[in-house]
Amino acid sequence: MTFPEFDPDHWPPVMPPHFNMAAYCLARAARDRPDHPALIIYASLSDTGPAEVWTFAELEAAVLRAAGALQEFGAQHAVPKGARVLIRLENTSAYAILYFAVIAAGYIAVAASSQLTAPEAEFLVHDSGASIVALSDALPRGDVPDGVHVVSETAVRAMFKHARVAAYANTRPEDPAYLIYTSGTTAHPKGVVHAHRAALGRSPTYQGWYGITPGDRMLHAGAFNWTYTLGTGLIDPWANGATSIVYTGEKSASVWLPLIVKTGATIFAAVPSLFRQILKYAPEGPLNIGNLRHGLIAGESPPPSLFDDWKARTGTELYEALGMSEISTYISTSPSTPRKAGTTGKPQPGRRIAILPVAAGISPLPAGEEGLLAVHRSDPGLMLGYWNRPDEQNDVMRGDWFVGGDLGVMDAEGYVTHRGRANDIMKALGYRVAPLEVETALAQHPSIAEVACTEVRVRADVSVIGAFVVLKPGFAPDSEGIKSFAAERLARYKCPREIAFVSALPRTANGKVRRSVLKDLLTRAGSETAES
């Protein structure tokens, strides 16, 4: 079984007529290094060793046995090829194996969380049209509507020992492989459909962000219902014959450093806020990081000081990436692309990226001009579309370009500065201001640990910028000092007029700031308003 190799000078590649994402990730390593550990599960720091170790041969066998069981179940219950299988399991080996088994069998995997409320879960089942729900034993079956088949976690694990080992389904590169729901801030998240080719479309990430080798051991702090975790924690390590490490125990900021050492992790991936928390609660001075080569950050904008703080304490670098559910990460730094202060990184090798005018047009803007970040539709990592939302699909395509709503500026060297989301743009005193620009400036204040900004309406006809600040330990609220600091770095219309001091920023389960609820904090936190 052969697959196209990544060549940045000839990208995208000519796709074969048949391509299965699960085979791409598992078959080569199972053939070439069957006894190499593919998946290691740690359940507790106090354990002397891992709770589970799966070699590539064992992992592929379990995936294909589960695929065979799914196909037999589907035949018995008239579940057609291409049906959706929604996974609501704990973040364990069962989740990882079933996810790839669904894809190997020719169904569409829908990654979801076991932490969803009943209404949230009901929405996903109905919206996705799932035929099968894999449900954690700890969750009530009442969350699943009538007519949808339920497979318990116990039954899932029994599938791994199924008698028949299936062949990988003879899918095409453009066939849907998985459906992921965006971690939006509304009550109705949006489904993003990816083809089997999406796994191959992640190839520019291997050296454009990770610098990954077959000898690496990847530890990811996130949950499998997030594309960041699925991609960085499972898909990419296995496609490169590397080891994925999953921790299923109680999580806190203080657990990760000793876990990195205990597991022998060489790459650690998380959101920037977790890296900041790790430093905050770690012992003072240099830190023991074992075999760690570097860390990966994505999912939110990092405070500017994080890179130097992490390097000073650990001696290793952090590499940042910008991505979205529709394309995964596509702009980043890496061991071969050094960080440039104030920027996110460069388009990964092989990617066709442009900055387009905000209002309309398909002609890329020159260096230094702000516009919408765009990805060429030929990128094999680009989504097939939005699930049951054709109108929104049309809204994000401009000719041959996908425009996802991120604002950015590309300089003459190709480095991109992310300016936030176009739909997050604040209108303050008649001016348009990107929250990220203000947050980046305020984050440099010595007393600020975290900050998020949004538009705040102070009168029926007047909106100003509000800043929501989490202070570092030992600092007292000083709104005037923060405003003066901002005034030295930002145009007057960009400066926050209201400062609210809060104990924590509201975030989604994946760590993204929920800007839509920031305004509500003003009713619960002290705020001080500048005179107009």
Coordinates of C-alpha atoms in Angstrom, one line a residue:
M1 CA 0.0 0.0 0.0
T2 CA 1.6 3.2 -1.2
F3 CA 0.7 6.9 -0.5
P4 CA 1.8 10.2 -2.0
E5 CA 4.8 11.6 -0.3
F6 CA 5.0 15.3 0.7
D7 CA 7.0 17.4 -1.7
P8 CA 6.6 21.2 -1.2
D9 CA 7.7 21.9 -4.8
H10 CA 4.9 19.6 -6.1
W11 CA 2.0 20.2 -3.8
P12 CA -0.8 19.3 -3.9
P13 CA 0.1 15.8 -5.1
V14 CA -1.8 13.8 -7.7
M15 CA -4.2 11.7 -5.6
P16 CA -4.6 8.0 -6.1
P17 CA -8.1 6.8 -7.1
H18 CA -8.6 5.2 -3.7
F19 CA -7.4 6.6 -0.3
N20 CA -8.5 5.7 3.2
M21 CA -7.4 8.0 6.0
A22 CA -7.1 5.2 8.6
A23 CA -4.9 3.2 6.3
Y24 CA -2.7 6.3 5.6
C25 CA -2.2 6.8 9.4
L26 CA -1.7 3.1 10.4
A27 CA -0.8 0.7 7.6
R28 CA 2.7 1.8 6.8
A29 CA 3.9 1.8 10.4
A30 CA 2.2 -1.5 11.2
R31 CA 4.1 -3.0 8.2
D32 CA 7.4 -1.3 8.7
R33 CA 7.7 -1.1 12.5
P34 CA 5.0 -3.4 13.9
D35 CA 6.6 -3.6 17.4
H36 CA 7.1 0.1 17.9
P37 CA 4.8 1.7 20.5
A38 CA 2.0 3.6 18.8
L39 CA -0.2 4.5 21.7
I40 CA 0.7 4.7 25.4
I41 CA -1.9 5.4 28.1
Y42 CA -0.9 6.8 31.5
A43 CA -3.7 6.8 34.1
S44 CA -1.8 8.2 37.1
L45 CA 1.5 9.9 37.9
S46 CA 1.8 7.6 40.9
D47 CA 1.8 4.4 38.7
T48 CA 5.1 2.8 38.1
G49 CA 4.4 2.5 34.4
P50 CA 1.8 3.0 31.7
A51 CA -1.7 1.5 32.0
E52 CA -1.7 0.5 28.4
V53 CA 0.8 0.1 25.6
W54 CA -0.3 -0.6 22.0
T55 CA 2.2 -1.4 19.3
F56 CA 1.4 -0.4 15.7
A57 CA 0.6 -4.0 14.9
E58 CA -1.7 -4.3 17.9
L59 CA -3.3 -0.9 17.2
E60 CA -4.0 -1.7 13.5
A61 CA -5.4 -5.1 14.4
A62 CA -7.8 -3.6 17.0
V63 CA -8.9 -0.9 14.6
L64 CA -9.6 -3.4 11.8
R65 CA -11.4 -5.8 14.1
A66 CA -13.6 -3.0 15.4
A67 CA -14.2 -1.9 11.8
G68 CA -15.3 -5.5 11.0
A69 CA -17.7 -5.5 13.9
L70 CA -19.1 -2.1 12.8
Q71 CA -19.7 -3.4 9.3
E72 CA -21.5 -6.4 10.6
F73 CA -23.6 -4.3 13.0
G74 CA -24.3 -2.0 10.1
A75 CA -25.4 -4.9 7.9
Q76 CA -27.7 -6.2 10.6
H77 CA -29.4 -2.8 11.2
A78 CA -29.4 -1.4 7.6
V79 CA -26.7 1.2 8.4
P80 CA -25.4 2.3 5.0
K81 CA -21.8 3.2 4.0
G82 CA -21.2 6.8 4.8
A83 CA -23.5 6.9 7.8
R84 CA -22.4 9.0 10.8
V85 CA -21.2 7.4 14.0
L86 CA -21.1 9.9 16.9
I87 CA -18.5 9.1 19.6
R88 CA -19.2 10.2 23.2
L89 CA -16.6 8.3 25.1
E90 CA -14.0 9.3 27.7
N91 CA -10.6 10.4 26.5
T92 CA -9.2 6.8 26.5
S93 CA -7.8 4.3 24.1
A94 CA -11.3 3.2 23.3
Y95 CA -12.1 6.6 21.8
A96 CA -8.9 6.7 19.7
I97 CA -9.3 3.2 18.3
L98 CA -13.0 3.5 17.6
Y99 CA -12.4 6.8 15.8
F100 CA -10.1 5.2 13.3
A101 CA -12.2 2.1 13.1
V102 CA -15.2 4.1 12.0
I103 CA -13.2 5.7 9.2
A104 CA -11.5 2.3 8.3
A105 CA -15.0 0.8 7.9
G106 CA -16.2 3.5 5.5
Y107 CA -18.4 5.4 7.9
I108 CA -18.1 9.0 9.0
A109 CA -16.7 9.6 12.5
V110 CA -18.3 12.4 14.5
A111 CA -16.0 13.3 17.4
A112 CA -17.9 14.6 20.5
S113 CA -17.3 15.0 24.2
S114 CA -18.6 12.9 27.0
Q115 CA -19.0 16.2 28.9
L116 CA -21.8 17.6 26.8
T117 CA -25.1 18.4 28.4
A118 CA -28.2 16.5 27.3
P119 CA -29.4 19.4 25.0
E120 CA -26.0 19.8 23.5
A121 CA -25.7 16.1 22.8
E122 CA -29.2 15.9 21.4
F123 CA -28.4 18.8 19.0
L124 CA -25.3 17.0 17.6
V125 CA -27.2 13.7 17.1
H126 CA -30.0 15.4 15.3
D127 CA -27.9 17.8 13.3
S128 CA -25.4 15.1 12.2
G129 CA -28.1 12.6 11.5
A130 CA -26.0 10.0 13.3
S131 CA -27.2 6.4 12.9
I132 CA -25.0 5.1 15.8
V133 CA -23.9 6.6 19.0
A134 CA -20.9 5.2 20.9
L135 CA -21.8 6.1 24.5
S136 CA -19.7 6.1 27.6
D137 CA -21.0 3.7 30.3
A138 CA -21.2 6.6 32.7
L139 CA -23.7 8.5 30.5
P140 CA -27.5 7.9 30.4
R141 CA -29.0 6.4 27.3
G142 CA -31.8 8.9 27.7
D143 CA -29.6 11.5 26.0
V144 CA -29.9 9.5 22.7
P145 CA -33.1 9.9 20.6
D146 CA -35.3 6.9 19.7
G147 CA -34.2 5.3 16.4
V148 CA -30.5 5.8 17.0
H149 CA -28.5 2.7 17.7
V150 CA -26.4 2.9 20.9
V151 CA -23.1 1.0 21.4
S152 CA -21.8 1.1 24.9
E153 CA -18.2 1.6 25.8
T154 CA -18.1 -2.0 27.0
A155 CA -19.3 -3.1 23.6
V156 CA -16.8 -0.9 21.9
R157 CA -13.9 -2.6 23.8
A158 CA -15.3 -6.0 22.9
M159 CA -15.1 -5.0 19.2
F160 CA -11.3 -4.9 19.5
K161 CA -11.4 -8.7 20.0
H162 CA -13.9 -9.3 17.1
A163 CA -13.1 -12.4 15.1
R164 CA -13.1 -10.9 11.7
V165 CA -10.4 -8.5 10.7
A166 CA -11.8 -6.1 8.1
A167 CA -9.9 -4.7 5.1
Y168 CA -9.7 -0.9 4.9
A169 CA -12.8 0.4 3.1
N170 CA -12.1 1.2 -0.6
T171 CA -12.9 4.8 -0.1
R172 CA -11.9 7.7 -2.5
P173 CA -9.9 10.7 -1.5
E174 CA -13.0 13.0 -1.7
D175 CA -15.3 10.7 0.3
P176 CA -16.2 12.2 3.7
A177 CA -14.2 10.7 6.6
Y178 CA -15.1 12.7 9.6
L179 CA -17.4 15.5 10.8
I180 CA -16.2 17.9 13.5
Y181 CA -18.2 20.6 15.2
T182 CA -16.7 23.9 15.8
S183 CA -16.2 25.0 19.4
G184 CA -18.3 28.1 18.8
T185 CA -19.9 30.3 21.5
T186 CA -23.4 29.9 20.3
A187 CA -25.9 27.2 21.2
H188 CA -25.7 25.7 17.7
P189 CA -22.2 24.8 16.7
K190 CA -21.4 24.3 13.0
G191 CA -20.4 20.9 11.5
V192 CA -17.3 20.8 9.3
V193 CA -16.9 17.8 6.9
H194 CA -13.5 16.6 6.0
A195 CA -12.5 14.1 3.3
H196 CA -10.2 11.2 3.7
R197 CA -7.6 13.3 1.9
A198 CA -7.5 15.7 4.8
A199 CA -5.0 13.4 6.6
L200 CA -2.6 13.7 3.7
G201 CA -3.4 17.4 3.6
R202 CA -1.7 17.7 7.0
S203 CA 1.7 16.8 5.6
P204 CA 3.0 20.4 5.4
T205 CA 2.6 20.5 9.2
Y206 CA 5.1 17.7 9.8
Q207 CA 8.2 19.8 9.3
G208 CA 6.4 23.2 9.0
W209 CA 5.4 23.1 12.7
Y210 CA 6.4 19.9 14.5
G211 CA 9.8 18.9 13.1
I212 CA 8.6 15.4 13.8
T213 CA 10.6 12.2 13.5
P214 CA 9.6 8.5 13.9
G215 CA 11.4 8.5 17.2
D216 CA 9.2 11.3 18.7
R217 CA 6.8 10.7 21.6
M218 CA 3.9 13.2 21.4
L219 CA 2.0 14.2 24.5
H220 CA -1.1 16.3 23.9
A221 CA -3.1 17.9 26.8
G222 CA -6.4 18.2 25.0
A223 CA -9.4 16.0 24.5
F224 CA -10.2 14.0 21.3
N225 CA -13.3 15.9 20.4
W226 CA -11.1 18.8 19.3
T227 CA -9.4 18.8 15.9
Y228 CA -6.2 20.1 17.5
T229 CA -5.9 17.0 19.6
L230 CA -7.1 14.5 17.0
G231 CA -4.6 15.9 14.5
T232 CA -1.6 16.7 16.6
G233 CA -2.2 14.0 19.2
L234 CA -3.1 11.0 16.9
I235 CA -3.3 11.5 13.2
D236 CA 0.1 13.1 12.6
P237 CA 2.3 11.1 15.0
W238 CA 0.9 7.8 13.6
A239 CA 1.3 8.9 10.0
N240 CA 5.0 9.4 10.8
G241 CA 5.4 6.2 12.8
A242 CA 5.8 8.2 16.0
T243 CA 4.3 7.4 19.5
S244 CA 1.2 9.1 20.9
I245 CA 0.9 9.5 24.6
V246 CA -2.5 10.0 26.3
Y247 CA -3.0 10.9 30.0
T248 CA -6.4 9.9 31.5
G249 CA -5.9 10.9 35.1
E250 CA -6.9 14.0 37.0
K251 CA -5.5 17.1 35.3
S252 CA -4.1 20.2 36.8
A253 CA -1.4 22.7 35.8
S254 CA 1.1 21.0 38.2
V255 CA 0.7 17.5 36.6
W256 CA 2.2 18.2 33.2
L257 CA 5.9 18.8 33.9
P258 CA 6.4 15.5 35.9
L259 CA 4.3 13.8 33.3
I260 CA 6.5 15.0 30.5
V261 CA 9.5 13.6 32.4
K262 CA 7.8 10.3 33.3
T263 CA 6.5 9.5 29.8
G264 CA 9.7 10.5 28.0
A265 CA 7.7 12.9 25.9
T266 CA 9.8 14.7 23.2
I267 CA 7.0 17.1 22.0
F268 CA 4.2 18.5 24.2
A269 CA 1.2 20.3 22.7
A270 CA -1.4 22.4 24.5
V271 CA -3.1 25.8 24.4
P272 CA -0.9 28.8 25.4
S273 CA -2.8 29.4 28.6
L274 CA -1.8 25.9 29.9
F275 CA 1.9 26.6 29.3
R276 CA 1.5 29.8 31.2
Q277 CA -0.3 28.0 34.1
I278 CA 2.5 25.4 34.1
L279 CA 5.1 28.1 34.6
K280 CA 3.0 29.8 37.3
Y281 CA 2.6 26.7 39.5
A282 CA 6.1 25.2 38.9
P283 CA 8.9 25.6 41.4
E284 CA 11.1 28.7 40.8
G285 CA 14.2 28.5 38.7
P286 CA 15.2 26.1 35.9
L287 CA 12.8 23.2 35.3
N288 CA 13.4 19.6 34.6
I289 CA 11.7 18.7 31.3
G290 CA 13.3 15.3 30.7
N291 CA 13.6 14.5 26.9
L292 CA 11.3 17.3 25.7
R293 CA 12.7 18.9 22.5
H294 CA 10.0 21.7 22.2
G295 CA 6.4 22.6 22.8
L296 CA 3.6 23.4 20.4
I297 CA 0.9 26.0 21.0
A298 CA -2.3 26.7 19.1
G299 CA -6.0 27.5 19.7
E300 CA -5.6 31.0 21.1
S301 CA -3.3 34.0 21.0
P302 CA -0.3 33.6 23.4
P303 CA 0.8 36.4 25.7
P304 CA 4.0 37.9 24.1
S305 CA 6.1 37.1 27.1
L306 CA 5.3 33.4 27.1
F307 CA 8.0 32.4 24.5
D308 CA 10.9 34.0 26.5
D309 CA 9.5 32.9 29.8
W310 CA 9.3 29.3 28.7
K311 CA 12.7 29.3 27.1
A312 CA 14.3 30.9 30.2
R313 CA 12.8 28.2 32.5
T314 CA 13.1 25.1 30.3
G315 CA 15.8 25.9 27.7
T316 CA 13.4 24.8 24.9
E317 CA 11.4 26.7 22.3
L318 CA 7.6 27.0 21.8
Y319 CA 6.4 26.8 18.2
E320 CA 3.1 28.6 17.5
A321 CA 0.5 27.7 14.8
L322 CA -2.6 29.3 13.5
G323 CA -5.4 27.1 12.2
M324 CA -9.1 26.5 12.1
S325 CA -11.5 23.5 12.0
E326 CA -11.8 24.0 8.2
I327 CA -8.1 23.6 7.3
S328 CA -6.2 22.7 10.5
T329 CA -3.0 24.6 11.1
Y330 CA -1.5 26.3 8.1
I331 CA 0.7 29.1 9.4
S332 CA 3.4 28.4 12.0
T333 CA 6.9 28.5 13.2
S334 CA 9.0 25.4 13.6
P335 CA 12.6 24.3 14.2
S336 CA 13.4 25.4 10.7
T337 CA 11.2 28.6 10.8
P338 CA 12.4 30.8 13.7
R339 CA 9.9 33.0 15.5
K340 CA 9.6 36.7 14.6
A341 CA 8.3 38.8 17.4
G342 CA 4.7 40.0 16.9
T343 CA 4.0 37.4 14.2
T344 CA 2.4 33.9 14.2
G345 CA 4.8 32.5 11.6
K346 CA 4.9 31.7 7.9
P347 CA 2.7 29.7 5.6
Q348 CA 3.8 26.1 5.9
P349 CA 5.8 24.8 2.9
G350 CA 3.5 23.9 0.0
R351 CA 0.6 26.0 1.3
R352 CA -0.9 28.6 -1.0
I353 CA -1.9 31.5 1.3
A354 CA -2.9 35.0 0.4
I355 CA -4.2 38.2 2.1
L356 CA -7.4 39.3 0.3
P357 CA -9.4 42.6 0.7
V358 CA -11.9 42.5 3.5
A359 CA -14.9 43.7 1.6
A360 CA -14.5 41.8 -1.7
G361 CA -12.1 40.7 -4.4
I362 CA -9.8 37.9 -5.3
S363 CA -6.5 39.8 -6.0
P364 CA -4.0 39.3 -3.1
L365 CA -3.0 42.4 -1.3
P366 CA 0.6 43.6 -1.2
A367 CA 2.9 43.0 1.8
G368 CA 2.0 45.2 4.8
E369 CA -1.7 45.6 4.1
E370 CA -4.3 44.1 6.4
G371 CA -7.0 41.8 4.9
L372 CA -8.5 38.4 5.2
L373 CA -6.3 35.3 5.4
A374 CA -7.2 33.0 2.5
V375 CA -6.2 29.4 1.6
H376 CA -6.3 28.1 -2.0
R377 CA -9.1 25.6 -2.6
S378 CA -6.5 23.1 -4.1
D379 CA -5.2 22.4 -0.6
P380 CA -6.0 18.7 0.2
G381 CA -6.4 19.7 3.9
L382 CA -9.3 22.0 3.1
M383 CA -12.8 20.9 4.3
L384 CA -15.4 19.5 1.9
G385 CA -17.9 21.9 3.3
Y386 CA -20.3 22.7 6.2
W387 CA -22.7 20.0 7.2
N388 CA -26.2 20.9 6.0
R389 CA -25.3 24.6 5.5
P390 CA -24.7 25.2 1.8
D391 CA -25.3 28.9 2.1
E392 CA -22.5 29.3 4.6
Q393 CA -20.2 27.3 2.4
N394 CA -20.8 29.8 -0.4
D395 CA -20.1 32.7 1.9
V396 CA -16.5 31.5 2.6
M397 CA -15.5 30.9 -1.0
R398 CA -14.2 33.6 -3.3
G399 CA -13.3 32.2 -6.6
D400 CA -10.5 29.7 -5.9
W401 CA -9.9 31.0 -2.3
F402 CA -11.3 29.9 1.0
V403 CA -11.7 32.9 3.4
G404 CA -12.4 31.8 6.9
G405 CA -12.7 35.1 8.6
D406 CA -9.2 35.6 10.1
L407 CA -7.6 39.0 9.7
G408 CA -3.9 39.2 9.0
V409 CA -1.0 41.1 7.6
M410 CA 1.9 39.4 5.7
D411 CA 5.2 41.2 5.6
A412 CA 7.9 41.1 2.9
E413 CA 9.6 38.1 4.5
G414 CA 6.3 36.1 4.5
Y415 CA 5.6 36.3 8.2
V416 CA 2.0 36.7 9.1
T417 CA 0.6 38.8 11.9
H418 CA -2.8 37.6 13.1
R419 CA -5.2 40.4 13.8
G420 CA -8.1 38.4 15.1
R421 CA -11.4 37.4 13.6
A422 CA -13.2 39.8 11.2
N423 CA -16.5 39.0 13.0
D424 CA -14.9 40.0 16.3
I425 CA -14.1 43.5 15.1
M426 CA -15.1 46.1 17.7
K427 CA -16.7 49.4 16.7
A428 CA -15.6 52.0 19.3
L429 CA -16.4 55.6 18.9
G430 CA -17.0 55.0 15.2
Y431 CA -13.7 53.2 14.6
R432 CA -13.2 49.6 13.7
V433 CA -10.7 47.9 16.1
A434 CA -9.4 44.3 16.2
P435 CA -9.6 42.9 19.8
L436 CA -6.3 41.0 19.3
E437 CA -4.4 44.2 18.6
V438 CA -5.5 45.7 21.9
E439 CA -5.0 42.5 23.8
T440 CA -1.4 42.1 22.5
A441 CA -0.6 45.6 23.7
L442 CA -2.2 45.2 27.1
A443 CA -0.6 41.7 27.7
Q444 CA 2.8 43.4 28.0
H445 CA 1.7 45.2 31.2
P446 CA 3.7 43.7 34.1
S447 CA 0.6 43.1 36.2
I448 CA -1.6 41.4 33.6
A449 CA -1.7 37.6 33.4
E450 CA -4.5 37.4 30.9
V451 CA -6.7 39.9 29.0
A452 CA -9.5 39.8 26.6
C453 CA -11.4 42.7 24.9
T454 CA -14.8 43.3 23.5
E455 CA -17.1 46.1 22.5
V456 CA -19.2 47.4 25.3
R457 CA -22.3 49.6 24.8
V458 CA -22.3 52.4 27.4
R459 CA -25.2 54.3 25.9
A460 CA -27.8 53.5 23.3
D461 CA -25.7 55.2 20.7
V462 CA -22.1 54.8 22.1
S463 CA -19.9 51.8 22.2
V464 CA -16.4 51.7 23.8
I465 CA -13.7 49.0 24.2
G466 CA -13.8 47.0 27.4
A467 CA -10.8 45.1 28.7
F468 CA -11.3 42.2 31.0
V469 CA -8.1 41.6 33.1
V470 CA -6.8 38.7 35.1
L471 CA -4.1 40.0 37.4
K472 CA -0.8 38.2 38.2
P473 CA -0.5 37.2 41.9
G474 CA 0.5 40.0 44.2
F475 CA -0.8 42.9 42.0
A476 CA -3.6 45.2 42.9
P477 CA -6.2 46.5 40.5
D478 CA -5.0 49.7 38.8
S479 CA -7.3 50.7 36.0
E480 CA -5.7 54.1 35.5
G481 CA -2.2 52.6 35.3
I482 CA -3.4 50.1 32.7
K483 CA -5.1 52.9 30.7
S484 CA -1.9 55.0 30.8
F485 CA 0.1 52.0 29.6
A486 CA -2.3 51.4 26.7
A487 CA -2.2 55.1 25.8
E488 CA 1.6 54.8 25.3
R489 CA 1.1 52.0 22.8
L490 CA -2.2 52.4 21.0
A491 CA -4.1 55.2 19.2
R492 CA -6.6 56.9 21.5
Y493 CA -9.6 55.3 19.8
K494 CA -8.1 51.8 20.4
C495 CA -7.6 52.3 24.1
P496 CA -10.0 50.6 26.5
R497 CA -12.4 52.9 28.2
E498 CA -13.6 50.3 30.7
I499 CA -11.5 47.9 32.7
A500 CA -13.0 45.0 34.5
F501 CA -10.9 42.9 36.9
V502 CA -11.9 39.2 36.9
S503 CA -10.6 36.0 38.5
A504 CA -10.7 34.1 35.2
L505 CA -11.7 34.6 31.5
P506 CA -14.7 32.7 30.3
R507 CA -13.6 29.9 27.9
T508 CA -14.9 27.1 25.9
A509 CA -14.1 23.5 26.7
N510 CA -11.1 23.8 24.3
G511 CA -9.7 26.9 26.0
K512 CA -10.9 29.7 23.6
V513 CA -12.1 32.9 25.1
R514 CA -15.9 33.3 24.9
R515 CA -16.1 36.9 23.8
S516 CA -19.9 36.7 23.6
V517 CA -20.2 36.4 27.4
L518 CA -17.5 39.0 28.4
K519 CA -20.1 41.8 28.6
D520 CA -22.0 39.8 31.3
L521 CA -18.9 40.0 33.5
L522 CA -19.4 43.7 34.0
T523 CA -22.4 43.0 36.1
R524 CA -20.4 40.7 38.4
A525 CA -17.0 42.4 38.5
G526 CA -15.8 45.8 39.5
S527 CA -15.3 48.2 36.5
E528 CA -14.1 51.7 36.1
T529 CA -15.1 53.8 33.2
A530 CA -13.0 56.7 31.8
E531 CA -14.6 60.0 31.5
S532 CA -15.8 60.6 28.0

